[in-house]
GROMACS .gro file of C-alpha atoms in nm:
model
  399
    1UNK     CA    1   0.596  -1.502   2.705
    2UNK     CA    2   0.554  -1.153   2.620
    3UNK     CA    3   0.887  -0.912   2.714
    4UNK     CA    4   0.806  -0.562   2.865
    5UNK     CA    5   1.040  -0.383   2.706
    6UNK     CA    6   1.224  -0.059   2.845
    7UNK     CA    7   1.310   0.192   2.520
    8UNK     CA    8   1.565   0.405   2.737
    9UNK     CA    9   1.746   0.021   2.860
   10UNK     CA   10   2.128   0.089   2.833
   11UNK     CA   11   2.280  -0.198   2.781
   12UNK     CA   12   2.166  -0.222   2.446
   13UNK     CA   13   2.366  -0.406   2.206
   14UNK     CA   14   2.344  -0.442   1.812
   15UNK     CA   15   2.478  -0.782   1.802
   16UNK     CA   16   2.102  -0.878   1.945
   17UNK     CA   17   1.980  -0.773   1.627
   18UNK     CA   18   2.190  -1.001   1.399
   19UNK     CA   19   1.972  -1.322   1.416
   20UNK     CA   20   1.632  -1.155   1.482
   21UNK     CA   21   1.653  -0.850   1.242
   22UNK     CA   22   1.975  -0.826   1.013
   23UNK     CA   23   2.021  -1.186   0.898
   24UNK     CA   24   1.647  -1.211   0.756
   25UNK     CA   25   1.683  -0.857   0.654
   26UNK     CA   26   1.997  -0.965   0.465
   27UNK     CA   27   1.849  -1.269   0.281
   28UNK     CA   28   1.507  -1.095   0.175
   29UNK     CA   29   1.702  -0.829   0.056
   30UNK     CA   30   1.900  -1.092  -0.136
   31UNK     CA   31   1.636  -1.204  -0.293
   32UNK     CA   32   1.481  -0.889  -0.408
   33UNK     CA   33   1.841  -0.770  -0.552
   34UNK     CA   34   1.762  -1.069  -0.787
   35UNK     CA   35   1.488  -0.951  -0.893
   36UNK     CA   36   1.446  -0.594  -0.901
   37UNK     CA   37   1.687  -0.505  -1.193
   38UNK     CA   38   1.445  -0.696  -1.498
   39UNK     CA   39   1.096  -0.678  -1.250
   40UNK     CA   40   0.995  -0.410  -1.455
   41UNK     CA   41   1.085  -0.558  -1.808
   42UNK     CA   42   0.957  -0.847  -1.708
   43UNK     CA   43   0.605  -0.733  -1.611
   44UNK     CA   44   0.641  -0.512  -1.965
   45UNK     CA   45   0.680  -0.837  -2.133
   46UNK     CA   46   0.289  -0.926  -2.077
   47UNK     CA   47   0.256  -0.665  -2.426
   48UNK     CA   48   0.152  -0.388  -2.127
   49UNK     CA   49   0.176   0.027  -2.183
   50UNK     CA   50   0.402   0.151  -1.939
   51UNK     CA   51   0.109   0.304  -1.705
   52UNK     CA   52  -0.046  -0.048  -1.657
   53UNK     CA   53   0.341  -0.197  -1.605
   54UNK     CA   54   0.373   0.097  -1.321
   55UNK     CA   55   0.054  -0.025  -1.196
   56UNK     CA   56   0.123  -0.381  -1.166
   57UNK     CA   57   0.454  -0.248  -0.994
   58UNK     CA   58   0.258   0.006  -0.790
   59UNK     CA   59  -0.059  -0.248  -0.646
   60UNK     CA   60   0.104  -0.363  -0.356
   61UNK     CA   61   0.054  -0.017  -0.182
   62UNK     CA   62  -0.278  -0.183  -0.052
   63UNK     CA   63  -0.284  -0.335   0.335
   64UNK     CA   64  -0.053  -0.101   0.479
   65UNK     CA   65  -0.293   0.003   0.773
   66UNK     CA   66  -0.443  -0.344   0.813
   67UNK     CA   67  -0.100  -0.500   0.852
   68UNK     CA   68  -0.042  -0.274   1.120
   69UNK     CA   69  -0.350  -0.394   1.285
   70UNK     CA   70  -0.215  -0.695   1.324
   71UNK     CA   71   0.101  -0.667   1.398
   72UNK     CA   72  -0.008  -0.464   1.694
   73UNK     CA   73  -0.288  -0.735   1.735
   74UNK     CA   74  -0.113  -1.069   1.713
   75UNK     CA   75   0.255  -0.942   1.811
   76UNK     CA   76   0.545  -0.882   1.621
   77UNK     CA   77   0.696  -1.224   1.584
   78UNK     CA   78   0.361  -1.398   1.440
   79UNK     CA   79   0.377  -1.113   1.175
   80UNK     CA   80   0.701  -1.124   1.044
   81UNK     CA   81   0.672  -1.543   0.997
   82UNK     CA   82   0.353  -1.486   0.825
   83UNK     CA   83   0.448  -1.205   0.603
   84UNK     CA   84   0.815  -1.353   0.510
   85UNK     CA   85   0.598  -1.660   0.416
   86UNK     CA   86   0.337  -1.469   0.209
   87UNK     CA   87   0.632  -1.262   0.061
   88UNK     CA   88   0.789  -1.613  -0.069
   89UNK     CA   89   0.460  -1.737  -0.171
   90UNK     CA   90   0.379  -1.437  -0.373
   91UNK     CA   91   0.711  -1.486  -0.551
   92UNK     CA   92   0.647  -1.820  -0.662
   93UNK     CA   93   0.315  -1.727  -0.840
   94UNK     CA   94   0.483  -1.449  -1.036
   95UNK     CA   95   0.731  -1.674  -1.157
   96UNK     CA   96   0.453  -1.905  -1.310
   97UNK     CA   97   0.223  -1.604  -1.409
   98UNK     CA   98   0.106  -1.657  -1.795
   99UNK     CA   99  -0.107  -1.317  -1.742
  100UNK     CA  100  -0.177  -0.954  -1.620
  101UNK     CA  101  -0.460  -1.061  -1.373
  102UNK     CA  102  -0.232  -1.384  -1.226
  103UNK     CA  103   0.019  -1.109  -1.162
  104UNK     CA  104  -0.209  -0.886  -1.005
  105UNK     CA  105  -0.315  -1.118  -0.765
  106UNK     CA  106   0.026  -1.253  -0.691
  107UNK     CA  107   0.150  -0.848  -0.613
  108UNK     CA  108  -0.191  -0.787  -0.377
  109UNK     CA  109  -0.047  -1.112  -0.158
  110UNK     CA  110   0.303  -1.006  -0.211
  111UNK     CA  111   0.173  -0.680  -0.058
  112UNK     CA  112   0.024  -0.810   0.263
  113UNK     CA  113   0.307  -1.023   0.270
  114UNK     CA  114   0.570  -0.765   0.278
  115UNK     CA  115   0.422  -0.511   0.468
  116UNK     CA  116   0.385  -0.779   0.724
  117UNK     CA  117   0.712  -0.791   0.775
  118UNK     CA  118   0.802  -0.452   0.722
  119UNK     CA  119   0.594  -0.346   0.983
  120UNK     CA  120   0.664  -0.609   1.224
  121UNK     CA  121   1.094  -0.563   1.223
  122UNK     CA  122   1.052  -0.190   1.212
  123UNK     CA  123   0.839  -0.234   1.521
  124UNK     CA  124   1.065  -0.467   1.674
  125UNK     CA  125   1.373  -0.229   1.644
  126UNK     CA  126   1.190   0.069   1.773
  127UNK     CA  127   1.097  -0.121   2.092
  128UNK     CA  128   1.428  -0.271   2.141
  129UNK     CA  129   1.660   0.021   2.011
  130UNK     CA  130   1.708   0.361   2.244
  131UNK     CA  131   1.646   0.669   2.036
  132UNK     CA  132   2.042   0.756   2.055
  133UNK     CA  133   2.128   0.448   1.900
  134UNK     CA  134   1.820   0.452   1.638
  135UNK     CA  135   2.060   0.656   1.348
  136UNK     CA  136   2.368   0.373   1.345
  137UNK     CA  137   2.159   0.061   1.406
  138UNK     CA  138   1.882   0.155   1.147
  139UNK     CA  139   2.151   0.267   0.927
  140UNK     CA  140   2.358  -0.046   0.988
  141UNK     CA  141   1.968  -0.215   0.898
  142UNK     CA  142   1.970  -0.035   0.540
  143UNK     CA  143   2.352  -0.119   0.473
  144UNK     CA  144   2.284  -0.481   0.534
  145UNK     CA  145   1.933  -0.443   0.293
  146UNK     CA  146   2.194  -0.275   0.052
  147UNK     CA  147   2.460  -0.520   0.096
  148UNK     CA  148   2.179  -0.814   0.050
  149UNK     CA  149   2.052  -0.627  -0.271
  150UNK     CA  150   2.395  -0.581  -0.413
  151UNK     CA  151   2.497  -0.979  -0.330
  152UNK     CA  152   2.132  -1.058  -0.507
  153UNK     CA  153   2.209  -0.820  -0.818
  154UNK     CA  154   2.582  -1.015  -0.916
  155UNK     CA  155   2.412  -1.381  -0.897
  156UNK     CA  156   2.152  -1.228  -1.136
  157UNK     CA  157   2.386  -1.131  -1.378
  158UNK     CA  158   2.477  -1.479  -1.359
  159UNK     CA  159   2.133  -1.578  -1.461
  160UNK     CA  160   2.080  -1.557  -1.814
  161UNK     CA  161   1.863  -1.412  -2.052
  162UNK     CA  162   1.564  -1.588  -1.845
  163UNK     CA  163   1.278  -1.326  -1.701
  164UNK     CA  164   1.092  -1.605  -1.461
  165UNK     CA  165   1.436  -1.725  -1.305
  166UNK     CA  166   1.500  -1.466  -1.049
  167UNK     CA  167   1.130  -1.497  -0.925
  168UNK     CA  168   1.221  -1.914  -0.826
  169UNK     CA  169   1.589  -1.784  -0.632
  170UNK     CA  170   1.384  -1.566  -0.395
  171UNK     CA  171   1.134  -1.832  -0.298
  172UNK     CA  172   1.396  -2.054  -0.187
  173UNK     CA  173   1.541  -1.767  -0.008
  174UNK     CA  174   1.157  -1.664   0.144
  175UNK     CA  175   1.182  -1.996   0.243
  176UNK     CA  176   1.456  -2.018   0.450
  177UNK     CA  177   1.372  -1.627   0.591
  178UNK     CA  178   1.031  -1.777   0.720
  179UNK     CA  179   1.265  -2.069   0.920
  180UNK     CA  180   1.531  -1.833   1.038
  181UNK     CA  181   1.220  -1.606   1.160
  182UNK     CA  182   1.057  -1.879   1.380
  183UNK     CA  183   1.392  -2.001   1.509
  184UNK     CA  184   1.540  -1.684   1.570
  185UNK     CA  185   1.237  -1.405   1.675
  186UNK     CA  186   1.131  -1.329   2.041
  187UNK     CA  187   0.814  -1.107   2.095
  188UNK     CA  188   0.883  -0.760   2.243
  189UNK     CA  189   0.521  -0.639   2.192
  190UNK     CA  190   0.480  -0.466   2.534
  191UNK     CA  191   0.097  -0.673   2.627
  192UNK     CA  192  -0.043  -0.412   2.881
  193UNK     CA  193   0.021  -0.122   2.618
  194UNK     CA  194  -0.103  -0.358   2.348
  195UNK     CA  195  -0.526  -0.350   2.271
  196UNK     CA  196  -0.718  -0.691   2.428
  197UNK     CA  197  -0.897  -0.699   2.158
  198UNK     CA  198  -0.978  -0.527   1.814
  199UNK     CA  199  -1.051  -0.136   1.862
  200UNK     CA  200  -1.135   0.014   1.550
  201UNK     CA  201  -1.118   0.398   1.746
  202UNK     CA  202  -0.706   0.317   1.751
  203UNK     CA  203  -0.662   0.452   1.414
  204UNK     CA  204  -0.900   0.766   1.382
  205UNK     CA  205  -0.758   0.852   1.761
  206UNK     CA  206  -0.390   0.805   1.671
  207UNK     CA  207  -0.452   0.996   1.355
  208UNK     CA  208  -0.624   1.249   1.532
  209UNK     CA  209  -0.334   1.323   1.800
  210UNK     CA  210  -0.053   1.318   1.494
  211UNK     CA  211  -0.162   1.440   1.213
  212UNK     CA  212   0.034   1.746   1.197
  213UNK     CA  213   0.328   1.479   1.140
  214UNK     CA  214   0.150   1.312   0.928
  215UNK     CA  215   0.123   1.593   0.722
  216UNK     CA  216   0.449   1.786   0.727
  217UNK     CA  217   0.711   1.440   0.789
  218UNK     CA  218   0.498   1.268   0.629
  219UNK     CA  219   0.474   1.450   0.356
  220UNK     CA  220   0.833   1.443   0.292
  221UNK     CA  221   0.808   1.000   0.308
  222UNK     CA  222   0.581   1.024  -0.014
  223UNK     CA  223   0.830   1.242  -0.180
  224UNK     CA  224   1.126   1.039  -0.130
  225UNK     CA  225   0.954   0.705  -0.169
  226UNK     CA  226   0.815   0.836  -0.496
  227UNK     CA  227   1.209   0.941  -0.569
  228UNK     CA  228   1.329   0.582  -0.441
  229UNK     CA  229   1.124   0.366  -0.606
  230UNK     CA  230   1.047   0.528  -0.933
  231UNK     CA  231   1.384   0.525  -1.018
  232UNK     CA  232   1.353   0.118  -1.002
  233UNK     CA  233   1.118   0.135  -1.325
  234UNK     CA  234   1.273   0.457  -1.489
  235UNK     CA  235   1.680   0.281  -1.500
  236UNK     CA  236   1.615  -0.056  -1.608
  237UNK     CA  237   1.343   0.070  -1.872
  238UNK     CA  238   1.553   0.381  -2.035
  239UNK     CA  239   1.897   0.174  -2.031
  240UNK     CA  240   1.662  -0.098  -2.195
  241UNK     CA  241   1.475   0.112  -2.458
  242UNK     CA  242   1.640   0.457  -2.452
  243UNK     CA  243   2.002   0.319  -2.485
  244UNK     CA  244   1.939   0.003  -2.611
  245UNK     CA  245   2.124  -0.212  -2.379
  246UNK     CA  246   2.065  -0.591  -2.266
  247UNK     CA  247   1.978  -0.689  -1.993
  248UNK     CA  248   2.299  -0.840  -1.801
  249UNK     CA  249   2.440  -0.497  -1.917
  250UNK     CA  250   2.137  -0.354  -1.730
  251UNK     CA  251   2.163  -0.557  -1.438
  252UNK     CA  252   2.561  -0.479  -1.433
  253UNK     CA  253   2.443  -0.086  -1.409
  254UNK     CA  254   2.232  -0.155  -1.149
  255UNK     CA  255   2.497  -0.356  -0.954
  256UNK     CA  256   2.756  -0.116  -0.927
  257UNK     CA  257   2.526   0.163  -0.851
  258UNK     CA  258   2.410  -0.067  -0.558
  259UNK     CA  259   2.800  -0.114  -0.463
  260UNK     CA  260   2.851   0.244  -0.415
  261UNK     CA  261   2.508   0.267  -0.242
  262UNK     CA  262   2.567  -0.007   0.018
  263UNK     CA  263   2.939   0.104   0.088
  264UNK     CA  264   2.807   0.440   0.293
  265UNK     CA  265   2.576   0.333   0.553
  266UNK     CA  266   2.840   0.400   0.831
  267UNK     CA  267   2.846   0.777   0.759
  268UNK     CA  268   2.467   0.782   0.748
  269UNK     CA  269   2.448   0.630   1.058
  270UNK     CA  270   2.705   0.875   1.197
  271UNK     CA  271   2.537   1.166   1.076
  272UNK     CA  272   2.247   1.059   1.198
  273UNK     CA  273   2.300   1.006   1.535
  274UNK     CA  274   2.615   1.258   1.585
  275UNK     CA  275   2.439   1.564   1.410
  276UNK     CA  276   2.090   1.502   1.326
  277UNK     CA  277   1.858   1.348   1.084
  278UNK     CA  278   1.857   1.648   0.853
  279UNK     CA  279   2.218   1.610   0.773
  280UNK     CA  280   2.182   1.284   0.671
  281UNK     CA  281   1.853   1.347   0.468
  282UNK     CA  282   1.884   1.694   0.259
  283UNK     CA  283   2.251   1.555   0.099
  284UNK     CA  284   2.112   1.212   0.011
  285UNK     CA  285   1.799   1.372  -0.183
  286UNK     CA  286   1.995   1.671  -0.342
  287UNK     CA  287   2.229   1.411  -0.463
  288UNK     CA  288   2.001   1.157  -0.556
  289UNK     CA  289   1.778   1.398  -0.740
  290UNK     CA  290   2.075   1.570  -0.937
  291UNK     CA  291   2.163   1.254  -1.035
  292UNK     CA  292   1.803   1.132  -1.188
  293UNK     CA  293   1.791   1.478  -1.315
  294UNK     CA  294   2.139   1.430  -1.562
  295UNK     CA  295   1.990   1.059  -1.650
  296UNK     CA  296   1.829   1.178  -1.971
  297UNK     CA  297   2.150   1.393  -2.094
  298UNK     CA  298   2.326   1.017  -2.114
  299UNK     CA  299   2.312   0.812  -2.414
  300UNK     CA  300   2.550   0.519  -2.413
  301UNK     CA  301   2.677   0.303  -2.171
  302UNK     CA  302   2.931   0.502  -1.984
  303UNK     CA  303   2.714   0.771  -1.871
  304UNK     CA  304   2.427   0.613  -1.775
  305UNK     CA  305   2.676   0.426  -1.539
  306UNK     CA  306   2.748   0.767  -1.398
  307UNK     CA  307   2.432   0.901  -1.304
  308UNK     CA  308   2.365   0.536  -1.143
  309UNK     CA  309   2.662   0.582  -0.949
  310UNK     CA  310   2.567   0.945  -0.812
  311UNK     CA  311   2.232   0.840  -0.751
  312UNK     CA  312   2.388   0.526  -0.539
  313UNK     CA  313   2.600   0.800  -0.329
  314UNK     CA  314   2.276   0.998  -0.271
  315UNK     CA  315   2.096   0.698  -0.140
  316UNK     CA  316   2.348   0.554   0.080
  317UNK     CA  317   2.400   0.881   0.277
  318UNK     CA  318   2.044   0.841   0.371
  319UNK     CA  319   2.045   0.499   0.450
  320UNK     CA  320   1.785   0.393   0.693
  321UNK     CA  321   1.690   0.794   0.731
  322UNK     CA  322   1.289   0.712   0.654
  323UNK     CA  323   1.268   0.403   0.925
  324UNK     CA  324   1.498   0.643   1.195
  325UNK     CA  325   1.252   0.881   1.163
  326UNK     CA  326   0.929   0.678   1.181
  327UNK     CA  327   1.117   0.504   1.485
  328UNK     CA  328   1.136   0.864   1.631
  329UNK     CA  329   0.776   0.990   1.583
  330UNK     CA  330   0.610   0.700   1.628
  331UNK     CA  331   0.454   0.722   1.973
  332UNK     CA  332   0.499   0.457   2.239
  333UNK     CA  333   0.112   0.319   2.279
  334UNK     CA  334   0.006   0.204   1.931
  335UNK     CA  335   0.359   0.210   1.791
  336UNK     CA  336   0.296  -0.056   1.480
  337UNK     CA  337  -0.011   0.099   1.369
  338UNK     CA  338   0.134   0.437   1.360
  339UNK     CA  339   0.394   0.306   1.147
  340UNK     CA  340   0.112   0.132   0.943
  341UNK     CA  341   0.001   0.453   0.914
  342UNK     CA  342   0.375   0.575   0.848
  343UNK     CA  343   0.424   0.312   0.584
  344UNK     CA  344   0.103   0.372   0.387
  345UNK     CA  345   0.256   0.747   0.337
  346UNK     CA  346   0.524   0.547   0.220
  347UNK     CA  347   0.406   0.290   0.010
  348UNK     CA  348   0.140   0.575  -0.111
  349UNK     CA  349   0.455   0.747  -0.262
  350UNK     CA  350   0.618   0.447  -0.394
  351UNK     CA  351   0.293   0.382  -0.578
  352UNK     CA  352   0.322   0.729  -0.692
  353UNK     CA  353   0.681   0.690  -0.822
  354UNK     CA  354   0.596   0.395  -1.018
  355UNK     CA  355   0.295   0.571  -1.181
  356UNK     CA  356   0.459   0.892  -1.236
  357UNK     CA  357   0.712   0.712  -1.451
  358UNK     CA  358   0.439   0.507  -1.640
  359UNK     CA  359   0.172   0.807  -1.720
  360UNK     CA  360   0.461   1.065  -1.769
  361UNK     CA  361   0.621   0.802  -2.009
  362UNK     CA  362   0.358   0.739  -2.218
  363UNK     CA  363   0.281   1.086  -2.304
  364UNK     CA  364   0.593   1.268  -2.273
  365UNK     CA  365   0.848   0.968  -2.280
  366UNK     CA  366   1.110   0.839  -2.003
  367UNK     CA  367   1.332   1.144  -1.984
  368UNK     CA  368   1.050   1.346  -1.923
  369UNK     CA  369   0.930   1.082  -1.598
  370UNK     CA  370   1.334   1.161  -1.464
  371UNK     CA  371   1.261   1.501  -1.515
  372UNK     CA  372   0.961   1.486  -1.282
  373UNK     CA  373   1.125   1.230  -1.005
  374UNK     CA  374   1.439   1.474  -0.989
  375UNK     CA  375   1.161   1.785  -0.922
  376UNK     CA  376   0.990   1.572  -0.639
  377UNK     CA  377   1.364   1.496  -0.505
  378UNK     CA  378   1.441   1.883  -0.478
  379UNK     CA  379   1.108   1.885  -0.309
  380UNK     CA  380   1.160   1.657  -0.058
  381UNK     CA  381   1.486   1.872   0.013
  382UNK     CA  382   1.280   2.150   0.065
  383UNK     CA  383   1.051   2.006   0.364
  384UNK     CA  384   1.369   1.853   0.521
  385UNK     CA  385   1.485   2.159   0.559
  386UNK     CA  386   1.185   2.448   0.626
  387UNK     CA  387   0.893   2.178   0.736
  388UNK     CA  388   1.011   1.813   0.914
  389UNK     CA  389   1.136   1.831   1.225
  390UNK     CA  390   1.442   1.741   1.411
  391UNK     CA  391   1.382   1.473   1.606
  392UNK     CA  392   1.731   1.347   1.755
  393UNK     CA  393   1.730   1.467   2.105
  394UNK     CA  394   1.329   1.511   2.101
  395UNK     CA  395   1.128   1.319   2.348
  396UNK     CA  396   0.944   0.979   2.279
  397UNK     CA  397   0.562   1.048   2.304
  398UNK     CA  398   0.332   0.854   2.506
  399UNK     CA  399   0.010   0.901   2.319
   0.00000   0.00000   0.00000
């Protein structure tokens, strides 16, 4: 039975999120910390230029605004089981790829898949959570993601030389995600805001009424999701070919940068909620740029370690900044498919980070793709501070 859900109710507690939201959160993040530090290499391995590597990377951009179709269609709970199953799915195919196109395919499910459930739990949290709890409970969301990465990324090192490996651990864990989801999820779609049936106006209207967000705020998501993910392709690959290192070295780097990362949620969330979005955002991306901008000075061990850690202390003071302020702007009737629309932005500039590094790489080498995430990063700065708005004690919108 659907719940009508009140977004101002004050007797919210996090501890409702732990089964519904944090644990699955937790494990899928698990699984992905297993993977993430050789993806890259791994895809490289199929004898690919770094710009078709990127792309492979990059191709699960697609079904952002689809996804948030249906979860606004079919409800939030049907949407995460399905997309933590696709996400699982998708995961086992990689690991048995034996070509480029197999792992093509296997990335376009793995996309559906994952912004399935992406768009379905940040959906669920911004009906259940009131906007002045929004900065600590969707920063206490990215610590656990960190803390789930960082708990992935030391069983990997654990792993061996093997690329395929990591790909079989997160299946199991997709696996049990998918249970926990059906055994665990309640729907909080709200059914008399929620469309009868399919409305194909939703979109152009909502897009329509918002797109000065879209373009300012939204803006600023492609610029740090560029930042974010690139540097998930531009590590691994220059500690790999740049400094020559192997990769449980690599994934050892990664680790520790993730340690630091996962370790400062609590002031994010704090900021956040006790000052205002901005302070949270403009020191994580000054930070985290600065520290992609030094990568290419490094040349050994030791230093590369460095700029992993400062980029890890730039990216945990903005934990859960990105989904606090989609939760924020997204308006109350056709919440999930504004954050389709919100995630696209996002995914959009993820794709661009991972192409960035590939095409800048291949003609100008990897230093030169840090060089041009750390510009974007100062960017993104920029429109925190002169364009995006504050949007901690701003009123939700209705339309």
């Amino acid at each position: 039975m659907v719940q009508n859900i009140n977004l101002d109710k004050p007797r919210f507690s996090r501890r409702s999120l732990i089964l519904p939201v944090y644990l699955p959160a937790l494990l899928l993040a698990f699984g992905q910390g297993v993977v993430t530090p050789t993806f890259a290499i791994y895809v490289k391995s199929f004898s690919l230029s770094y710009t078709l590597t990127t792309f492979v990377i990059a191709i699960v951009v697609v079904g952002n605004l689809p996804a948030g179709i249906l979860v606004e269609r079919i409800g939030r709970r049907p949407s995460m089981i399905i997309g933590a199953i696709l996400d699982a799915l998708s995961m086992l195919g990689i690991g048995f790829a034996t070509n480029v196109f197999q792992l093509i395919i296997y990335r376009l499910i793995g996309g559906l898949g994952g912004t399935l459930w992406s768009l379905s739990r940040h959906a669920y949290m911004t009906d259940v959570i009131p906007r002045t709890e929004r900065g600590r409970s969707i920063a206490l969301f990215g610590g656990i993601n960190r803390i789930g990465v960082f708990g992935g990324q030391v069983i990997a090192i654990f792993l061996g030389a093997s690329l395929r490996t990591p790909f079989f651990v997160y299946f199991a864990v997709g696996v049990l995600t998918s249970v926990l989801c059906i055994l665990a999820v309640t729907e909080t779609r709200d059914s008399s805001a929620s469309p009868s049936s399919l409305d194909l106006t939703r979109l152009p209207r909502l897009l329509k009424a918002h797109y000065r967000t879209l373009l300012t705020a939204g803006f600023a998501q492609i610029c740090v999701q560029t930042l974010r993910q690139g540097r998930w392709v531009v590590v691994p690959l220059y500690a790999s070919e740049i400094v020559d290192l192997p990769a449980r070295t690599i994934r050892l780097i990664v680790m520790i940068s993730s340690a630091v990362d996962m370790s400062l949620f609590p002031l994010a969330g704090f900021l956040m909620d006790r000052f205002g979005r901005r302070y949270s955002a403009v020191p994580c991306f000054l930070i985290f740029a600065t520290g992609m901008a030094l990568m290419p000075f490094t040349g050994r061990f030791g230093t590369l370690l460095g700029t992993a850690i400062l980029i890890g202390i730039g990216n945990g003071v903005g934990s859960g900044i990105m989904m606090t302020l989609g939760a924020d702007l997204a308006p109350r009737d056709g919440t999930a498919e504004f954050l389709g629309m919100w995630r696209l932005l996002g995914d959009f500039g993820g794709a661009a980070g991972h192409l960035v590094v590939g095409n800048v790489a291949d003609l100008w080498g990897l230093s030169a793709s840090s060089f041009v995430l750390a510009g974007i990063g100062y960017f993104a700065v920029l429109l925190f501070l002169r364009a995006v708005p504050e949007t901690l004690n701003s009123e939700p919108r209705t339309g």
